[in-house]
XYZ file of C-alpha atoms in Angstrom:
678
model
C -37.987 -273.129 100.073
C -36.156 -270.575 102.189
C -34.772 -271.246 105.667
C -36.213 -268.612 108.062
C -32.931 -268.607 110.009
C -31.205 -267.164 106.925
C -33.043 -263.845 107.311
C -33.807 -263.849 111.034
C -32.917 -260.455 112.570
C -30.092 -260.444 115.079
C -30.937 -260.353 118.816
C -31.636 -256.824 119.971
C -32.362 -255.472 116.478
C -36.125 -255.677 116.817
C -37.611 -252.910 119.010
C -39.991 -253.702 121.855
C -42.661 -251.200 120.699
C -45.838 -251.099 118.581
C -45.353 -251.352 114.845
C -46.182 -252.992 111.537
C -44.008 -255.594 109.814
C -43.707 -256.903 106.249
C -42.411 -260.250 104.973
C -41.012 -260.197 101.421
C -40.220 -263.052 99.028
C -37.089 -263.496 96.913
C -38.472 -261.070 94.299
C -38.961 -258.361 96.969
C -42.711 -258.769 96.710
C -44.602 -258.178 99.977
C -46.319 -261.449 100.887
C -47.557 -260.716 104.421
C -48.322 -257.654 106.548
C -49.008 -257.751 110.264
C -49.141 -255.462 113.287
C -48.109 -255.951 116.887
C -48.136 -254.273 120.295
C -44.568 -255.490 120.646
C -42.665 -256.156 117.442
C -39.990 -258.113 119.312
C -42.430 -260.574 120.873
C -44.543 -260.997 117.739
C -41.686 -261.559 115.281
C -40.012 -264.016 117.655
C -43.040 -266.283 117.167
C -42.226 -266.668 113.466
C -38.623 -267.799 114.010
C -39.158 -270.884 116.129
C -38.881 -274.533 115.158
C -40.855 -275.033 111.917
C -42.561 -278.125 113.295
C -44.211 -275.952 115.951
C -45.731 -273.501 113.485
C -49.205 -273.674 111.991
C -49.015 -275.101 108.434
C -50.100 -271.796 106.888
C -47.575 -269.826 108.937
C -44.876 -272.355 108.039
C -45.635 -271.903 104.349
C -45.411 -268.135 104.697
C -42.071 -268.007 106.533
C -40.465 -270.501 104.144
C -41.727 -268.530 101.129
C -40.364 -265.270 102.564
C -36.769 -264.161 102.107
C -36.653 -261.097 104.374
C -38.585 -259.213 107.036
C -38.717 -255.513 107.853
C -40.740 -253.335 110.191
C -41.903 -249.793 110.888
C -42.285 -248.459 114.426
C -45.367 -246.344 115.235
C -46.416 -244.390 118.296
C -49.715 -246.106 119.142
C -51.647 -249.265 118.417
C -54.277 -247.194 116.572
C -51.595 -245.974 114.165
C -50.454 -249.577 113.714
C -54.001 -250.621 112.814
C -54.307 -247.829 110.240
C -50.889 -248.530 108.702
C -51.588 -252.260 108.500
C -54.811 -251.598 106.609
C -53.079 -249.153 104.244
C -50.305 -251.616 103.416
C -52.692 -254.519 102.873
C -54.638 -252.377 100.404
C -51.452 -251.164 98.718
C -49.398 -254.359 98.442
C -52.170 -257.002 98.194
C -50.080 -259.622 100.089
C -50.904 -263.191 99.170
C -50.808 -264.565 102.763
C -53.142 -261.988 104.297
C -56.853 -262.567 104.711
C -58.552 -260.373 102.089
C -62.310 -260.299 101.945
C -63.750 -260.043 98.473
C -67.345 -259.028 97.837
C -69.251 -261.896 96.290
C -70.854 -259.266 94.069
C -70.671 -255.564 93.364
C -73.452 -254.289 95.592
C -75.648 -251.477 94.253
C -76.307 -248.335 96.273
C -79.024 -245.705 96.037
C -77.014 -242.530 95.425
C -77.936 -238.848 95.420
C -75.398 -236.658 93.607
C -75.405 -233.656 95.927
C -72.206 -232.426 94.246
C -74.201 -231.391 91.149
C -76.222 -228.204 90.654
C -79.350 -230.331 90.157
C -78.838 -233.472 92.316
C -79.755 -236.745 90.658
C -81.066 -239.972 92.218
C -79.582 -243.087 90.639
C -78.185 -246.582 91.164
C -74.413 -246.638 91.693
C -71.861 -249.405 92.103
C -68.133 -249.432 92.745
C -65.969 -246.942 94.616
C -67.750 -244.137 96.432
C -67.354 -240.596 95.096
C -66.910 -237.406 97.048
C -70.031 -235.264 97.364
C -72.451 -238.149 96.727
C -74.836 -239.375 99.461
C -75.188 -243.175 99.520
C -77.922 -245.419 100.947
C -77.622 -249.187 101.083
C -76.110 -251.442 99.906
C -79.090 -253.275 98.446
C -79.263 -256.876 97.368
C -80.670 -256.045 93.922
C -80.808 -252.948 91.735
C -84.502 -253.541 91.049
C -85.207 -253.105 94.768
C -83.695 -249.615 94.576
C -85.730 -248.719 91.499
C -88.968 -249.891 93.115
C -88.264 -247.768 96.179
C -87.364 -244.706 94.109
C -90.448 -245.104 91.916
C -92.670 -244.976 95.008
C -90.869 -241.990 96.522
C -90.829 -239.853 93.365
C -94.522 -239.165 93.937
C -93.601 -237.175 97.047
C -90.031 -236.131 96.228
C -89.947 -235.551 92.441
C -86.155 -235.356 92.199
C -84.295 -235.566 88.902
C -83.331 -239.129 87.874
C -82.283 -238.576 84.237
C -78.754 -238.733 82.821
C -76.733 -235.649 81.917
C -77.429 -236.166 78.203
C -81.208 -236.388 78.656
C -81.135 -233.364 80.977
C -79.189 -231.213 78.493
C -81.395 -232.270 75.576
C -84.562 -231.361 77.510
C -83.070 -227.983 78.449
C -82.152 -227.353 74.802
C -85.589 -228.263 73.419
C -87.604 -226.777 76.297
C -89.560 -230.022 76.714
C -89.200 -232.246 79.804
C -89.042 -236.027 79.662
C -91.996 -238.331 80.376
C -91.457 -238.221 84.165
C -91.838 -234.446 84.035
C -95.241 -234.798 82.335
C -96.590 -237.410 84.781
C -95.463 -235.547 87.915
C -92.586 -237.802 88.968
C -89.970 -235.162 88.237
C -90.059 -231.474 89.108
C -88.468 -230.767 85.696
C -85.657 -228.413 86.698
C -84.356 -228.861 83.142
C -87.077 -226.501 81.838
C -87.158 -224.178 84.841
C -90.309 -225.422 86.576
C -88.383 -225.199 89.862
C -85.330 -223.197 90.803
C -82.015 -224.892 91.704
C -82.655 -224.022 95.355
C -86.143 -225.599 95.335
C -84.826 -228.725 93.629
C -81.968 -229.069 96.137
C -84.497 -228.780 98.964
C -86.411 -231.689 97.418
C -83.164 -233.709 97.235
C -82.379 -232.913 100.885
C -85.874 -234.026 101.926
C -85.414 -237.235 99.930
C -82.126 -237.893 101.741
C -83.690 -237.171 105.145
C -86.489 -239.640 104.486
C -84.026 -242.329 103.329
C -81.908 -241.679 106.425
C -84.836 -242.737 108.625
C -86.496 -239.432 109.494
C -89.818 -240.650 108.101
C -92.391 -239.709 110.729
C -92.127 -235.965 110.093
C -93.010 -236.216 106.407
C -95.857 -238.675 106.846
C -97.433 -236.589 109.603
C -97.068 -233.438 107.498
C -98.699 -235.083 104.487
C -101.552 -236.460 106.598
C -102.132 -232.982 108.056
C -102.186 -231.441 104.567
C -104.572 -234.196 103.421
C -107.041 -233.471 106.223
C -106.837 -229.712 105.555
C -107.506 -230.266 101.851
C -110.505 -232.463 102.665
C -111.949 -229.829 105.028
C -111.613 -227.225 102.277
C -113.358 -229.687 99.894
C -110.264 -229.923 97.657
C -110.941 -233.603 97.227
C -108.626 -234.218 94.265
C -105.682 -232.727 96.157
C -106.630 -234.704 99.265
C -106.765 -237.923 97.226
C -103.356 -237.199 95.725
C -101.894 -236.598 99.189
C -103.528 -239.815 100.422
C -101.789 -241.716 97.611
C -98.499 -240.019 98.492
C -98.808 -241.182 102.104
C -99.541 -244.738 100.964
C -96.542 -244.661 98.618
C -94.210 -243.601 101.433
C -95.605 -246.267 103.744
C -95.071 -248.940 101.075
C -91.506 -247.709 100.613
C -90.966 -248.000 104.373
C -92.433 -251.502 104.437
C -89.753 -252.708 102.040
C -87.257 -252.590 104.932
C -88.567 -254.363 108.003
C -88.385 -252.846 111.480
C -85.984 -255.008 113.501
C -84.971 -252.711 116.374
C -87.741 -250.737 118.019
C -85.511 -248.021 119.456
C -84.559 -246.616 116.036
C -80.961 -247.819 116.466
C -78.228 -247.082 113.923
C -75.914 -250.103 113.960
C -73.997 -252.576 111.818
C -74.201 -256.245 112.813
C -71.328 -258.473 111.688
C -71.367 -262.287 111.853
C -68.696 -264.813 110.851
C -69.033 -268.443 109.753
C -65.797 -270.378 109.271
C -64.134 -273.736 108.905
C -60.495 -274.764 108.614
C -60.082 -273.419 105.079
C -62.570 -270.606 104.466
C -64.622 -267.954 106.229
C -67.778 -266.034 105.315
C -68.785 -262.674 106.755
C -72.294 -261.214 106.657
C -73.150 -257.602 107.518
C -76.595 -256.147 108.187
C -76.771 -252.339 107.995
C -79.522 -251.141 110.354
C -80.511 -247.469 110.188
C -83.431 -246.033 112.117
C -84.232 -249.514 113.388
C -84.693 -250.862 109.840
C -82.445 -253.124 107.786
C -81.287 -250.764 105.050
C -78.748 -253.062 103.436
C -77.000 -256.401 103.557
C -73.700 -257.584 102.143
C -71.367 -260.549 102.433
C -67.733 -261.546 101.902
C -66.008 -264.896 101.536
C -62.286 -265.530 101.867
C -59.709 -268.312 101.970
C -57.996 -268.520 105.366
C -54.486 -268.173 103.999
C -53.126 -267.105 107.411
C -53.553 -268.636 110.848
C -56.340 -266.437 112.210
C -59.166 -266.962 114.713
C -62.649 -265.433 114.847
C -61.474 -262.234 116.533
C -58.836 -261.794 113.835
C -61.441 -262.317 111.104
C -63.658 -259.700 112.772
C -60.783 -257.215 112.889
C -59.994 -257.760 109.199
C -63.688 -257.342 108.378
C -63.834 -254.036 110.263
C -60.787 -252.789 108.363
C -62.324 -253.798 105.039
C -65.717 -252.326 105.913
C -64.673 -248.950 107.349
C -61.158 -248.382 106.026
C -62.386 -246.005 103.310
C -65.372 -244.585 105.215
C -65.835 -241.517 107.386
C -68.583 -239.563 109.128
C -72.065 -241.102 109.283
C -70.952 -244.032 107.094
C -69.468 -245.428 110.316
C -72.444 -246.105 112.650
C -72.655 -245.286 116.343
C -72.755 -248.977 117.231
C -70.997 -252.026 115.746
C -72.108 -255.433 117.002
C -69.740 -258.378 116.480
C -69.596 -262.081 117.436
C -66.105 -261.719 118.988
C -64.043 -258.702 119.981
C -60.701 -258.045 118.245
C -57.505 -258.780 120.155
C -57.217 -255.084 121.070
C -60.816 -253.771 121.187
C -59.817 -250.405 122.652
C -57.498 -249.605 119.742
C -60.071 -250.722 117.158
C -62.815 -248.689 118.871
C -60.587 -245.620 118.868
C -59.786 -246.160 115.181
C -63.517 -246.358 114.374
C -64.201 -243.259 116.474
C -61.496 -241.348 114.605
C -63.129 -242.271 111.314
C -66.625 -241.326 112.473
C -65.623 -238.220 114.399
C -67.481 -239.298 117.537
C -67.700 -242.230 119.930
C -68.369 -245.690 118.431
C -69.549 -248.600 120.573
C -67.924 -251.932 119.613
C -69.432 -254.825 121.557
C -70.970 -258.301 121.556
C -74.799 -258.271 121.969
C -75.801 -260.229 125.069
C -79.623 -260.144 125.166
C -82.796 -258.720 123.653
C -83.616 -257.753 120.088
C -80.012 -257.152 119.101
C -78.964 -260.647 120.211
C -81.912 -262.126 118.267
C -80.981 -260.165 115.143
C -77.354 -261.306 115.486
C -78.616 -264.906 115.356
C -80.309 -264.092 112.033
C -77.118 -262.529 110.669
C -75.135 -265.584 111.821
C -77.593 -267.872 110.046
C -77.100 -265.872 106.858
C -73.326 -266.216 107.205
C -73.615 -269.993 107.598
C -75.825 -270.224 104.521
C -73.432 -268.038 102.521
C -70.475 -270.240 103.449
C -72.382 -273.392 102.555
C -73.461 -271.974 99.199
C -69.921 -270.782 98.487
C -68.429 -274.191 99.265
C -71.010 -275.872 97.060
C -70.035 -273.619 94.162
C -66.280 -273.716 94.660
C -65.491 -277.161 96.079
C -65.234 -278.715 92.648
C -63.585 -275.523 91.388
C -60.655 -275.761 93.823
C -60.205 -279.448 93.170
C -60.446 -278.978 89.424
C -57.871 -276.180 89.320
C -55.409 -278.212 91.367
C -55.900 -281.235 89.143
C -55.502 -279.104 86.000
C -52.156 -277.669 87.182
C -50.927 -281.136 88.148
C -51.912 -282.514 84.732
C -50.050 -279.694 82.964
C -46.957 -280.315 85.100
C -47.078 -284.022 84.300
C -47.681 -283.595 80.558
C -44.898 -281.013 80.158
C -42.502 -282.808 82.541
C -42.267 -279.844 84.938
C -40.730 -280.185 88.395
C -43.638 -278.403 90.088
C -47.130 -277.248 89.195
C -47.000 -273.942 87.235
C -48.604 -271.577 89.744
C -48.016 -268.559 87.449
C -48.762 -268.937 83.742
C -48.291 -266.186 81.166
C -49.771 -266.456 77.682
C -48.991 -264.311 74.618
C -51.007 -263.783 71.445
C -50.548 -261.672 68.295
C -53.454 -259.862 66.615
C -53.703 -257.765 63.437
C -55.954 -257.063 60.476
C -54.200 -258.042 57.246
C -50.899 -256.794 58.613
C -52.211 -253.456 59.949
C -52.364 -252.405 63.610
C -50.239 -255.340 64.765
C -50.491 -255.751 68.548
C -49.809 -258.409 71.158
C -51.274 -259.345 74.515
C -49.936 -260.894 77.703
C -52.371 -262.431 80.187
C -51.499 -263.858 83.595
C -53.080 -266.755 85.479
C -52.086 -267.553 89.068
C -53.337 -270.698 90.788
C -55.535 -271.268 87.746
C -57.322 -267.897 88.088
C -56.949 -264.812 85.914
C -54.970 -261.884 87.382
C -56.412 -259.142 85.191
C -54.533 -256.396 86.986
C -51.298 -257.864 85.573
C -52.415 -258.126 81.951
C -50.220 -256.180 79.507
C -50.469 -255.236 75.844
C -47.873 -254.267 73.249
C -47.581 -252.498 69.931
C -45.240 -254.205 67.465
C -42.649 -251.576 66.579
C -39.640 -253.525 65.324
C -40.912 -253.923 61.759
C -43.879 -253.331 59.453
C -46.251 -255.907 58.046
C -47.527 -259.343 59.007
C -45.108 -261.842 60.575
C -46.517 -263.634 63.612
C -43.283 -265.493 64.363
C -41.135 -262.366 64.292
C -43.770 -260.495 66.308
C -43.778 -263.223 68.956
C -39.982 -263.072 69.208
C -40.098 -259.285 69.673
C -42.785 -259.391 72.370
C -41.133 -262.162 74.395
C -37.802 -260.352 74.167
C -39.310 -257.080 75.349
C -41.227 -258.657 78.209
C -38.221 -260.556 79.620
C -35.733 -257.756 79.029
C -37.875 -255.782 81.409
C -37.867 -258.688 83.886
C -34.058 -258.821 83.772
C -33.846 -255.060 84.191
C -36.002 -255.246 87.332
C -33.943 -258.154 88.616
C -30.673 -256.344 87.991
C -31.976 -253.108 89.527
C -33.023 -254.828 92.745
C -29.743 -256.770 92.962
C -31.318 -260.215 92.870
C -28.385 -261.746 90.995
C -24.670 -261.807 91.623
C -23.538 -262.081 88.066
C -25.004 -261.098 84.711
C -27.019 -264.092 83.437
C -27.363 -262.928 79.864
C -24.396 -263.971 77.697
C -24.982 -261.044 75.347
C -23.904 -258.391 77.881
C -25.925 -255.641 79.576
C -29.621 -255.620 79.040
C -30.511 -252.701 76.754
C -33.438 -250.433 77.426
C -36.357 -250.881 75.088
C -38.444 -247.785 74.371
C -42.206 -248.062 74.150
C -42.469 -251.089 76.428
C -46.109 -251.975 77.045
C -47.251 -248.944 75.050
C -50.933 -248.166 75.253
C -51.449 -249.802 78.648
C -52.890 -247.272 81.093
C -52.054 -249.551 84.000
C -48.324 -249.476 83.268
C -46.285 -248.738 86.369
C -43.849 -245.884 86.799
C -40.334 -247.266 86.395
C -38.893 -244.603 88.709
C -40.713 -245.866 91.796
C -38.644 -247.147 94.689
C -38.377 -250.867 95.363
C -41.139 -250.971 97.945
C -42.943 -254.198 97.133
C -45.609 -252.748 94.870
C -46.437 -254.901 91.822
C -44.414 -253.648 88.882
C -44.916 -254.207 85.198
C -42.706 -257.215 84.509
C -41.117 -257.918 87.885
C -42.154 -261.568 88.382
C -41.299 -264.530 86.121
C -43.823 -267.238 85.240
C -43.226 -270.932 85.732
C -44.829 -271.579 82.334
C -44.909 -269.425 79.218
C -47.674 -270.273 76.739
C -47.880 -268.900 73.198
C -50.872 -269.000 70.901
C -49.559 -271.015 68.009
C -47.603 -274.070 66.955
C -43.994 -275.055 66.465
C -42.770 -271.822 64.765
C -44.151 -269.549 67.506
C -42.797 -271.824 70.257
C -39.357 -271.832 68.621
C -39.408 -268.026 68.408
C -40.313 -267.712 72.105
C -37.592 -270.181 73.146
C -35.020 -268.386 70.983
C -35.903 -265.074 72.640
C -35.380 -266.583 76.114
C -32.100 -268.237 75.066
C -30.778 -264.941 73.726
C -31.431 -263.388 77.150
C -29.837 -266.290 79.015
C -33.074 -267.385 80.690
C -33.274 -271.154 81.076
C -35.598 -271.688 84.060
C -38.947 -270.918 82.385
C -40.868 -273.678 80.615
C -42.313 -272.840 77.168
C -45.150 -274.425 75.247
C -47.610 -273.514 72.501
C -51.240 -274.408 71.964
C -52.240 -274.736 68.311
C -55.886 -274.016 67.555
C -56.394 -276.513 64.761
C -56.143 -279.745 66.755
C -55.528 -278.233 70.219
C -52.047 -279.761 70.271
C -49.432 -278.715 72.835
C -46.036 -278.031 71.253
C -42.743 -278.034 73.147
C -39.409 -276.561 71.976
C -37.153 -278.879 69.967
C -39.828 -281.602 69.798
C -40.993 -282.751 66.376
C -44.189 -284.266 67.736
C -46.771 -282.456 69.838
C -48.065 -283.492 73.250
C -51.676 -284.552 72.863
C -53.753 -284.172 76.011
C -57.075 -286.014 76.262
C -60.060 -283.902 75.257
C -61.532 -284.424 78.723
C -58.308 -283.290 80.408
C -58.678 -280.474 82.928
C -55.125 -279.434 82.055
C -56.056 -278.955 78.402
C -59.174 -277.047 79.410
C -57.110 -274.652 81.541
C -54.612 -274.078 78.715
C -57.520 -273.380 76.355
C -58.955 -270.831 78.797
C -55.591 -269.109 79.101
C -55.124 -269.073 75.313
C -58.646 -267.844 74.638
C -58.265 -265.062 77.221
C -55.022 -263.917 75.569
C -56.777 -263.926 72.184
C -59.716 -261.929 73.564
C -57.454 -259.353 75.180
C -55.335 -258.970 72.033
C -58.233 -258.634 69.598
C -59.980 -256.123 71.879
C -56.885 -253.920 71.841
C -56.429 -254.348 68.091
C -60.037 -253.370 67.375
C -59.742 -250.335 69.647
C -56.633 -249.165 67.772
C -58.331 -249.700 64.416
C -61.439 -247.812 65.527
C -59.308 -244.948 66.787
C -57.481 -244.794 63.464
C -60.762 -244.814 61.522
C -62.128 -242.005 63.692
C -59.075 -239.870 62.960
C -59.825 -236.216 62.264
C -57.926 -233.811 59.985
C -57.190 -231.857 63.157
C -54.994 -234.735 64.344
C -52.344 -233.559 61.885
C -51.967 -230.199 63.621
C -48.854 -230.315 65.835
C -49.412 -229.334 69.459
C -53.213 -229.320 69.182
C -54.589 -231.417 72.040
C -58.022 -232.913 72.594
C -59.244 -229.952 74.665
C -58.543 -227.380 71.973
C -59.890 -229.704 69.254
C -63.166 -229.938 71.139
C -63.190 -226.165 71.617
C -62.812 -225.636 67.858
C -65.587 -228.089 66.962
C -67.882 -226.660 69.648
C -67.276 -223.104 68.412
C -67.872 -223.787 64.703
C -70.212 -226.785 64.948
C -68.421 -229.046 62.439
C -65.136 -229.602 60.623
C -66.794 -228.410 57.407
C -67.649 -225.004 58.911
C -64.217 -224.805 60.510
C -62.616 -225.386 57.098
C -64.593 -222.466 55.700
C -63.529 -220.095 58.498
C -60.790 -217.502 58.100
C -57.677 -217.424 60.241
C -59.030 -214.395 62.104
C -62.256 -216.261 62.900
C -60.274 -219.266 64.161
C -58.232 -216.972 66.397
C -61.459 -215.968 68.162
C -61.663 -219.412 69.783
C -60.273 -219.243 73.359
C -56.810 -220.782 73.566
C -56.096 -220.602 69.823
C -53.273 -218.247 68.803
C -52.510 -217.061 65.299
C -49.773 -219.609 64.674
C -52.041 -222.465 65.735
C -54.880 -221.018 63.627
C -52.599 -220.973 60.586
C -51.599 -224.605 61.228
C -55.271 -225.581 61.518
C -56.133 -223.842 58.253
C -53.215 -225.510 56.418
C -54.090 -228.984 57.784
C -57.766 -228.656 56.839
C -56.900 -227.338 53.380
C -54.588 -230.297 52.780
C -57.277 -232.742 53.915
C -60.097 -231.098 51.923
C -61.882 -233.418 49.480
C -61.127 -232.751 45.819
C -64.807 -232.896 44.886
C -68.085 -233.506 46.669
C -69.194 -237.107 46.958
C -72.195 -238.030 44.819
C -74.681 -240.837 45.307
C -74.555 -242.505 41.880
C -78.029 -244.007 42.313
C -79.842 -240.741 43.053
C -77.431 -238.059 41.905
C -77.600 -236.501 45.394
C -74.561 -234.565 46.653
C -73.560 -236.079 50.022
C -72.681 -233.464 52.644
C -69.905 -233.755 55.207
C -70.802 -234.593 58.766
C -69.291 -233.194 61.957
C -66.313 -235.469 61.769
C -65.287 -234.297 58.317
C -66.301 -237.507 56.490
C -69.070 -237.962 53.954
C -72.427 -239.537 54.599
């Protein structure tokens, strides 16, 4: 526990101006980000007598080891910078709302030549028009199914679209009139885009125009005695009305607004948002968070606004935002929202009328969400705490192991040997910090030696980070300087760039665990402990969990620690071990599949995936490419004569000596597109 006075800035160092500040822990990790109108006044609040601080604030300042700040010109800039840093550093003591689910949106891909209507989740993409979010994907599909009668926009995938264009036959929706079939040229790209624009206009709330137009066409068709066409138009009108009925009218004046309500207690808070467009509820979503910082309702509202609109712009930010309490600086927040929308945004508390009544409904939803969340997680929080305490007691640890790392080795009869590292913090998986390794120090099957190599590589990197950031005063490893290890964490696309500055971002192996778990028994545990001893690391506990009897092995102990089968601590260790095994075997299978799918073209030096695909696309198969002359290969864009000669040599060397024959039928088995036999 750090003493805040040890890193308190000297009097006069802190400027009396707006800015954003960061608290860091002893590992230089950013643990809290805040903003202030006056940095001097705000930071002074953290360096008072500890007994006068809120318990959460006291925990934060005693966990921190330093504080730094950045001065900005305005409070709006401070708000934007605070949001950016919270997203970037993921500080543990900041309130961070997490969606209780990945909400589906109705999306129209206007960035394509033939826009497609589909269900989308996750991060929003540029050039795509979104409507929602919806509570369920089936609600989107029901709405789209009704609207395709009037707006027959493409809904098929790229593969189905290309196949229909190649064969000249549309899919089923094209035959039943629920798709205009642009794939076979029934409509031009311009006509199809007009349909997509009309679809978007209707979803955006401009519904009266289309219904009136259809009703007018229906009456005209009836007067001209085109009764079949009139009946079809009548059904189209009914379909649009049913689609409109799926979102109830709540505000008669066709208001575009977001209503935000908060339900909270001492430990947690739930936020509910109703998205109202054209007076109708077009979407609903909710967040739940632990109150890890001392924050009131206005602070929760401000964090919710940052989370909700931090990545949005234009019409995604509504003209009106209704909240239960205004942020501490409503003018700055309103200006920030207006900057994101590009026009004025009203941020206020509803006082009377329909909007006040609807806010009561949103508040009721927030209360129910918090109650449901506490019902689901109350036992969860208690169980995780008990599990960590049981592990600490069984392994004779000084404190509960808040960070646990587990390692596992996977291979197939000695081939494609890989290892995994999974991380659990506070009893929950931190998948963003998982890592995987290829065993490079030797060939063949040796789990003990593999475990020693992986542990050595992981903690060499930890010591390198520690030495680079100057966290020690003397070299802890008795064997001298820590050597660089090439290929660390190979194959992991999430690996961080080692050249980045020390700015608090999570790095690959920057933080040590309190407990290191290996999948295995006494030999694997001994190998892990030996690796740590060789690096001079003596403050990390090590244990192993053997699958056979689920025994916990400790270094230098001849007898295992046997936890009761009903122990929550044993259950947590099993979850950690099983997750490491899953992650390792997934990587090992992916490597094996990649090796099996290897093509003769892989042997050509300097030939990347793009040019490989160009060759296969040009000739149709590896077999036809093998039969081509060097001059014919040179005709492929991007292929020079030297590369063509290398391709011809590689394919000749990989050519089968004789055709494969089915011994049962005598049939000669032809090569497929990948160059193998079928």
